[in-house]
XYZ file of N, CA and C in Angstrom:
198
model
N -0.397 -4.650 -6.001
C 0.109 -6.221 -6.948
C 1.412 -5.938 -7.201
N 2.132 -6.796 -7.185
C 3.338 -7.296 -7.738
C 3.461 -8.603 -7.420
N 5.258 -8.760 -8.291
C 5.355 -10.552 -8.112
C 4.387 -11.689 -8.619
N 3.390 -11.097 -9.531
C 2.153 -11.764 -9.795
C 1.174 -12.252 -8.545
N 1.433 -11.214 -7.866
C 0.708 -11.391 -6.614
C -0.118 -10.150 -6.086
N -1.162 -10.687 -5.547
C -2.575 -9.312 -5.215
C -2.539 -9.268 -3.759
N -2.252 -8.383 -2.745
C -2.492 -8.483 -1.625
C -3.761 -7.579 -1.032
N -4.912 -7.925 -0.729
C -5.935 -6.988 -0.567
C -6.235 -7.373 1.298
N -6.334 -6.052 1.641
C -6.452 -5.922 2.971
C -8.165 -5.872 2.902
N -8.721 -5.839 2.966
C -10.552 -6.081 2.776
C -11.435 -5.322 1.579
N -12.398 -6.003 1.374
C -12.921 -5.872 0.391
C -14.150 -6.365 0.265
N -15.350 -6.067 -0.583
C -16.479 -6.859 -0.973
C -16.163 -8.132 -1.450
N -16.571 -9.678 -0.765
C -16.066 -10.716 -0.885
C -14.834 -11.074 -1.025
N -13.771 -10.250 -0.270
C -12.406 -10.751 0.206
C -12.487 -10.416 1.563
N -11.928 -11.524 1.967
C -11.486 -11.670 3.692
C -10.460 -11.053 3.790
N -10.713 -10.222 4.866
C -9.011 -9.649 5.538
C -8.121 -9.825 5.416
N -7.288 -9.616 4.701
C -5.735 -9.663 4.672
C -5.400 -11.101 3.944
N -6.101 -10.793 2.657
C -6.042 -12.293 1.298
C -4.658 -12.037 0.462
N -4.155 -12.964 0.324
C -3.407 -12.891 -1.012
C -3.699 -13.995 -2.135
N -3.241 -13.288 -3.256
C -4.224 -13.820 -4.417
C -3.261 -14.327 -5.567
N -2.938 -14.919 -6.582
C -2.186 -14.691 -7.574
C -2.671 -14.099 -8.646
N -2.127 -13.767 -9.351
C -2.878 -12.759 -10.949
C -3.754 -13.514 -11.113
N -3.809 -14.581 -11.337
C -5.013 -15.007 -11.978
C -6.386 -15.008 -11.281
N -5.879 -14.781 -9.978
C -7.292 -14.870 -9.229
C -7.450 -15.785 -8.382
N -6.566 -16.697 -8.259
C -6.494 -17.915 -6.896
C -5.928 -17.915 -5.550
N -6.924 -17.745 -4.772
C -6.086 -17.588 -3.208
C -5.051 -18.476 -2.916
N -4.276 -17.710 -2.262
C -2.817 -18.584 -1.611
C -2.643 -18.252 -0.169
N -1.903 -18.729 0.425
C -1.375 -18.409 1.629
C -0.789 -17.238 1.901
N -1.396 -16.496 2.705
C -1.154 -15.155 3.254
C 0.415 -14.780 2.940
N 1.168 -15.609 3.710
C 2.551 -15.571 3.983
C 3.188 -15.684 2.258
N 2.947 -15.834 1.305
C 3.231 -15.622 -0.101
C 3.559 -14.337 -0.583
N 2.639 -13.126 0.441
C 2.439 -11.843 0.056
C 3.250 -11.054 1.002
N 4.230 -11.605 1.808
C 4.737 -10.940 3.338
C 5.810 -9.740 2.155
N 6.597 -9.970 1.394
C 7.326 -9.266 0.976
C 6.555 -8.167 0.146
N 5.449 -8.250 -0.853
C 4.412 -7.715 -0.932
C 3.794 -6.510 -0.359
N 3.451 -6.952 0.799
C 3.066 -5.987 1.954
C 4.031 -4.955 2.243
N 5.320 -5.665 2.487
C 6.318 -4.936 3.455
C 6.451 -3.398 2.407
N 6.520 -3.863 1.047
C 7.207 -2.928 -0.070
C 5.622 -1.846 -0.156
N 4.797 -2.433 -0.198
C 3.479 -1.675 -0.077
C 3.472 -0.300 1.242
N 3.805 -0.969 1.986
C 3.894 -0.208 3.850
C 4.913 0.922 3.156
N 5.862 0.358 3.253
C 7.298 1.539 2.725
C 6.998 2.490 1.168
N 6.121 2.170 0.516
C 5.834 3.283 -0.553
C 4.402 4.061 0.329
N 3.880 3.409 1.004
C 2.702 4.154 1.403
C 3.501 5.512 2.584
N 4.332 4.610 3.149
C 4.565 5.906 4.180
C 5.620 6.868 3.481
N 6.227 6.350 2.433
C 7.268 7.732 1.600
C 5.807 8.522 1.219
N 5.038 7.885 0.325
C 4.093 8.908 0.059
C 3.409 10.331 0.633
N 3.344 9.060 2.102
C 2.780 10.188 3.589
C 3.850 11.535 3.625
N 5.021 10.812 3.821
C 5.835 11.828 4.368
C 6.458 13.169 3.266
N 6.029 12.530 2.045
C 6.218 13.780 0.460
C 5.032 14.685 0.755
N 3.770 14.322 1.014
C 2.775 15.076 1.188
C 2.737 15.846 2.328
N 3.486 15.207 3.730
C 3.165 16.048 5.005
C 4.455 17.141 4.579
N 5.430 16.688 3.934
C 6.039 18.005 3.615
C 5.917 19.086 2.712
N 4.898 18.580 1.649
C 4.713 19.628 0.812
C 3.149 20.105 1.705
N 3.138 20.060 2.256
C 1.810 20.604 3.150
C 2.431 21.413 4.375
N 3.414 20.840 4.959
C 4.182 22.135 6.005
C 4.945 22.791 5.154
N 4.985 23.093 4.082
C 6.233 24.140 3.485
C 4.702 24.999 3.258
N 3.733 24.678 2.961
C 2.876 25.535 2.084
C 2.568 26.509 3.192
N 2.180 25.768 4.284
C 1.361 26.421 5.407
C 2.052 27.827 5.862
N 3.491 27.567 6.512
C 3.678 29.249 6.868
C 4.070 30.149 5.876
N 4.302 30.086 4.474
C 4.479 30.688 3.387
C 3.077 31.191 2.778
N 1.924 30.069 2.662
C 0.512 30.813 2.276
C 0.500 30.175 0.773
N 1.704 29.395 0.310
C 1.338 29.104 -1.094
C 0.629 27.717 -1.289
N 0.680 27.500 -2.383
C 0.444 26.254 -2.861
C 1.376 25.055 -2.386
N 0.851 23.997 -2.146
C 1.761 23.128 -1.928
C 2.399 22.347 -3.696
N 3.480 22.132 -3.635
C 4.467 21.694 -4.817
C 5.657 22.204 -4.864
N 6.347 22.105 -5.954
C 7.739 22.497 -6.504
C 7.457 24.292 -6.623
């Protein structure tokens, strides 16, 4: 959610890749393009951090984390 919009990939009673206003009204999917790109970037960064932490833990046998 962001910019007063919500993008849903799929869910109960939600068609695939739908865009909604904060009030719940469905709007054109293109209205969420910026939101989708930011979410993709945040997910990629989160995965990279998790991968890094897990990779650091494997050789040393320690728990992930700082």
